Amino acid sequence: TELIQGKLRQLRALNQEVFQRLDGAQQRLVVAQKKKKALSSELEAVKIRRERMQSLNTELLKRQENKRKKVETARRLREEDRVRRIKLKEAKIQELQEQIHDLRSFLKTRGSVNKAKRGGG
């Protein structure tokens, strides 16, 4: 019976060691599950922030494109207006040059007529 008692003590000690290891493993499992839950929550929050940032980025890109189009349109209109004003000025210059030419011709003709009147009269 001593042999049985010794074996029984060994089994009880081994059983106690197994239970202690199991208890430690269960505690580590609980800690790991809590970490997993916290990380899952953090991951979900990051996903939500990422979606918001993507949405904001898309909206900003649309706004940027709209502004670019408006700026381009404004530049084009300014350039068209500048070209139109240059053409108007060139047309006015041409008209004035024609008037100067006509005036010179008139004065030359008048001078010739006056000269002929004085010489012929």
XYZ file of N, CA and C in Angstrom:
363
model
N 0.800 -1.191 0.000
C 0.000 0.000 0.000
C 0.852 1.268 0.000
N 2.075 1.141 0.539
C 2.945 2.310 0.502
C 3.291 2.683 -0.924
N 3.472 1.685 -1.710
C 3.773 1.921 -3.113
C 2.602 2.634 -3.782
N 1.426 2.186 -3.441
C 0.223 2.815 -4.001
C 0.109 4.233 -3.476
N 0.369 4.416 -2.207
C 0.292 5.748 -1.612
C 1.314 6.676 -2.288
N 2.505 6.198 -2.528
C 3.541 6.992 -3.192
C 3.129 7.382 -4.603
N 2.580 6.389 -5.322
C 2.118 6.662 -6.682
C 0.966 7.657 -6.670
N 0.114 7.481 -5.659
C -1.033 8.381 -5.537
C -0.553 9.804 -5.281
N 0.443 9.981 -4.426
C 0.989 11.312 -4.143
C 1.609 11.911 -5.419
N 2.334 11.051 -6.142
C 2.936 11.519 -7.398
C 1.856 11.972 -8.377
N 0.808 11.184 -8.484
C -0.294 11.543 -9.385
C -0.969 12.830 -8.937
N -1.141 12.963 -7.592
C -1.770 14.195 -7.084
C -0.870 15.398 -7.376
N 0.423 15.269 -7.184
C 1.362 16.360 -7.454
C 1.360 16.700 -8.945
N 1.381 15.656 -9.746
C 1.335 15.856 -11.192
C 0.018 16.505 -11.605
N -1.056 16.038 -10.998
C -2.390 16.592 -11.270
C -2.435 18.064 -10.873
N -1.861 18.381 -9.712
C -1.846 19.771 -9.244
C -1.018 20.629 -10.203
N 0.119 20.126 -10.666
C 0.969 20.851 -11.611
C 0.232 21.084 -12.928
N -0.487 20.061 -13.395
C -1.255 20.187 -14.632
C -2.333 21.256 -14.470
N -3.023 21.234 -13.316
C -4.068 22.232 -13.065
C -3.477 23.638 -12.989
N -2.300 23.781 -12.398
C -1.653 25.090 -12.311
C -1.281 25.587 -13.722
N -0.728 24.672 -14.520
C -0.381 25.050 -15.893
C -1.635 25.414 -16.686
N -2.679 24.632 -16.495
C -3.946 24.894 -17.174
C -4.507 26.241 -16.742
N -4.421 26.529 -15.438
C -4.909 27.810 -14.924
C -4.107 28.963 -15.537
N -2.780 28.796 -15.614
C -1.928 29.822 -16.230
C -2.265 30.007 -17.698
N -2.497 28.886 -18.370
C -2.850 28.957 -19.785
C -4.193 29.649 -19.962
N -5.143 29.368 -19.083
C -6.457 30.017 -19.166
C -6.334 31.514 -18.921
N -5.504 31.900 -17.971
C -5.303 33.325 -17.701
C -4.665 34.019 -18.906
N -3.670 33.367 -19.502
C -3.039 33.941 -20.698
C -4.045 34.026 -21.853
N -4.911 33.030 -21.943
C -5.947 33.024 -22.966
C -6.899 34.191 -22.769
N -7.295 34.448 -21.534
C -8.192 35.575 -21.237
C -7.514 36.888 -21.611
N -6.236 37.025 -21.237
C -5.489 38.249 -21.580
C -5.404 38.400 -23.105
N -5.100 37.301 -23.786
C -4.995 37.348 -25.250
C -6.338 37.707 -25.879
N -7.435 37.165 -25.334
C -8.763 37.472 -25.871
C -9.101 38.948 -25.657
N -8.723 39.485 -24.492
C -8.967 40.910 -24.235
C -8.153 41.772 -25.206
N -6.881 41.384 -25.428
C -6.045 42.126 -26.387
C -6.635 42.045 -27.781
N -7.104 40.844 -28.139
C -7.711 40.660 -29.465
C -8.929 41.565 -29.613
N -9.753 41.613 -28.571
C -10.959 42.447 -28.615
C -10.576 43.922 -28.736
N -9.567 44.354 -27.959
C -9.119 45.746 -28.029
C -8.554 46.059 -29.414
N -7.751 45.139 -29.949
C -7.171 45.358 -31.277
C -8.246 45.361 -32.360
N -9.257 44.509 -32.193
C -10.361 44.494 -33.160
C -11.102 45.821 -33.145
N -11.332 46.345 -31.937
C -12.009 47.648 -31.822
C -11.158 48.746 -32.447
N -9.864 48.702 -32.167
C -8.959 49.700 -32.728
C -8.914 49.583 -34.255
N -8.885 48.357 -34.748
C -8.883 48.135 -36.196
C -10.155 48.696 -36.822
N -11.275 48.475 -36.203
C -12.550 48.987 -36.718
C -12.538 50.511 -36.750
N -11.996 51.121 -35.680
C -11.907 52.588 -35.643
C -10.991 53.101 -36.750
N -9.891 52.391 -36.980
C -8.958 52.790 -38.047
C -9.633 52.659 -39.411
N -10.401 51.589 -39.600
C -11.114 51.412 -40.875
C -12.099 52.552 -41.097
N -12.809 52.923 -40.047
C -13.781 54.026 -40.164
C -13.058 55.329 -40.500
N -11.932 55.604 -39.803
C -11.153 56.819 -40.100
C -10.637 56.783 -41.536
N -10.181 55.625 -41.969
C -9.678 55.475 -43.339
C -10.780 55.779 -44.346
N -11.976 55.263 -44.109
C -13.095 55.524 -45.018
C -13.416 57.010 -45.055
N -13.402 57.647 -43.873
C -13.664 59.086 -43.828
C -12.598 59.854 -44.595
N -11.338 59.452 -44.396
C -10.246 60.134 -45.085
C -10.347 59.934 -46.598
N -10.710 58.739 -47.022
C -10.887 58.494 -48.453
C -12.012 59.345 -49.006
N -13.089 59.442 -48.242
C -14.218 60.261 -48.676
C -13.807 61.733 -48.773
N -13.105 62.213 -47.750
C -12.635 63.599 -47.772
C -11.667 63.820 -48.934
N -10.784 62.875 -49.144
C -9.820 62.991 -50.237
C -10.539 63.065 -51.581
N -11.535 62.212 -51.763
C -12.307 62.228 -53.007
C -12.997 63.582 -53.182
N -13.587 64.074 -52.107
C -14.272 65.370 -52.172
C -13.281 66.490 -52.478
N -12.125 66.451 -51.842
C -11.112 67.471 -52.100
C -10.600 67.413 -53.536
N -10.432 66.207 -54.044
C -9.996 66.071 -55.443
C -11.043 66.638 -56.397
N -12.325 66.395 -56.099
C -13.392 66.961 -56.937
C -13.355 68.488 -56.882
N -13.216 69.025 -55.662
C -13.162 70.486 -55.518
C -11.951 71.054 -56.254
N -10.817 70.368 -56.115
C -9.605 70.822 -56.792
C -9.804 70.837 -58.303
N -10.428 69.809 -58.829
C -10.683 69.740 -60.271
C -11.625 70.862 -60.702
N -12.667 71.110 -59.904
C -13.600 72.200 -60.223
C -12.881 73.548 -60.211
N -12.033 73.756 -59.201
C -11.284 75.021 -59.132
C -10.348 75.138 -60.331
N -9.684 74.027 -60.685
C -8.775 74.052 -61.827
C -9.525 74.435 -63.095
N -10.733 73.856 -63.268
C -11.530 74.177 -64.451
C -11.940 75.652 -64.443
N -12.324 76.168 -63.265
C -12.721 77.577 -63.177
C -11.549 78.491 -63.485
N -10.383 78.149 -62.943
C -9.186 78.961 -63.204
C -8.842 78.919 -64.685
N -8.908 77.747 -65.261
C -8.604 77.602 -66.686
C -9.599 78.402 -67.536
N -10.873 78.335 -67.175
C -11.892 79.102 -67.900
C -11.632 80.596 -67.761
N -11.304 81.034 -66.532
C -11.023 82.454 -66.311
C -9.798 82.890 -67.121
N -8.762 82.060 -67.148
C -7.564 82.397 -67.940
C -7.906 82.499 -69.420
N -8.685 81.538 -69.890
C -9.062 81.534 -71.306
C -9.873 82.783 -71.641
N -10.834 83.121 -70.757
C -11.656 84.309 -71.003
C -10.815 85.581 -70.974
N -9.865 85.652 -70.020
C -8.980 86.825 -69.974
C -8.144 86.925 -71.239
N -7.647 85.797 -71.698
C -6.835 85.796 -72.923
C -7.684 86.205 -74.121
N -8.904 85.688 -74.211
C -9.799 86.066 -75.312
C -10.103 87.561 -75.253
N -10.319 88.068 -74.031
C -10.600 89.499 -73.878
C -9.380 90.327 -74.263
N -8.189 89.875 -73.872
C -6.956 90.579 -74.217
C -6.778 90.613 -75.736
N -6.992 89.481 -76.386
C -6.862 89.411 -77.848
C -7.896 90.319 -78.501
N -9.122 90.315 -77.983
C -10.181 91.169 -78.532
C -9.801 92.638 -78.392
N -9.264 93.031 -77.219
C -8.861 94.425 -77.020
C -7.712 94.807 -77.944
N -6.775 93.889 -78.145
C -5.659 94.161 -79.057
C -6.189 94.362 -80.468
N -7.110 93.509 -80.890
C -7.685 93.649 -82.234
C -8.425 94.974 -82.388
N -9.166 95.357 -81.330
C -9.870 96.647 -81.384
C -8.875 97.803 -81.486
N -7.793 97.724 -80.714
C -6.784 98.784 -80.765
C -6.116 98.821 -82.134
N -5.815 97.633 -82.675
C -5.199 97.585 -84.005
C -6.139 98.154 -85.056
N -7.430 97.837 -84.919
C -8.412 98.377 -85.868
C -8.493 99.893 -85.736
N -8.449 100.399 -84.505
C -8.500 101.849 -84.279
C -7.251 102.515 -84.862
N -6.092 101.873 -84.642
C -4.839 102.404 -85.201
C -4.927 102.443 -86.727
N -5.432 101.367 -87.316
C -5.574 101.301 -88.773
C -6.501 102.417 -89.262
N -7.608 102.600 -88.527
C -8.561 103.652 -88.913
C -7.910 105.027 -88.821
N -7.149 105.244 -87.740
C -6.484 106.545 -87.586
C -5.422 106.746 -88.670
N -4.692 105.671 -89.003
C -3.697 105.789 -90.072
C -4.365 106.144 -91.400
N -5.532 105.549 -91.645
C -6.259 105.879 -92.874
C -6.725 107.333 -92.861
N -7.169 107.777 -91.662
C -7.606 109.179 -91.565
C -6.426 110.126 -91.787
N -5.257 109.759 -91.227
C -4.060 110.590 -91.439
C -3.695 110.614 -92.918
N -3.751 109.469 -93.554
C -3.452 109.394 -94.991
C -4.420 110.268 -95.779
N -5.714 110.143 -95.439
C -6.723 110.952 -96.141
C -6.488 112.433 -95.897
N -6.138 112.764 -94.636
C -5.903 114.172 -94.307
C -4.686 114.705 -95.064
N -3.629 113.935 -95.154
C -2.436 114.346 -95.897
C -2.776 114.547 -97.384
N -3.543 113.598 -97.908
C -3.938 113.725 -99.317
C -4.769 114.976 -99.521
N -5.683 115.225 -98.587
C -6.522 116.411 -98.687
C -5.680 117.689 -98.626
N -4.751 117.708 -97.641
C -3.913 118.905 -97.491
C -3.014 119.103 -98.709
N -2.487 118.015 -99.236
C -1.635 118.094 -100.423
C -2.433 118.622 -101.607
N -3.647 118.068 -101.761
C -4.504 118.515 -102.857
C -4.882 119.979 -102.670
N -5.234 120.363 -101.455
C -5.615 121.755 -101.189
C -4.439 122.689 -101.447
N -3.268 122.217 -101.043
C -2.051 123.049 -101.290
C -1.824 123.225 -102.783
N -2.018 122.135 -103.517
C -1.828 122.222 -104.978
C -2.874 123.143 -105.591
N -4.106 123.060 -105.123
C -5.160 123.924 -105.661
C -4.868 125.374 -105.335
N -4.453 125.640 -104.108
C -4.129 127.026 -103.733
C -2.934 127.541 -104.524
N -1.965 126.699 -104.737
C -0.798 127.078 -105.512
C -1.176 127.390 -106.974
N -2.078 126.559 -107.496
C -2.511 126.763 -108.879
C -3.320 128.042 -108.997
N -4.108 128.343 -107.978
C -4.907 129.571 -107.996
C -3.982 130.801 -107.977
N -2.971 130.719 -107.154
C -2.037 131.846 -107.064
C -1.188 131.986 -108.348
N -0.805 130.863 -108.854
C 0.044 130.895 -110.055
C -0.803 131.198 -111.301
N -1.985 130.753 -111.330
C -2.806 130.931 -112.510
C -3.585 132.239 -112.475
N -3.715 132.824 -111.365
C -4.571 133.974 -111.260
C -3.936 135.243 -111.283
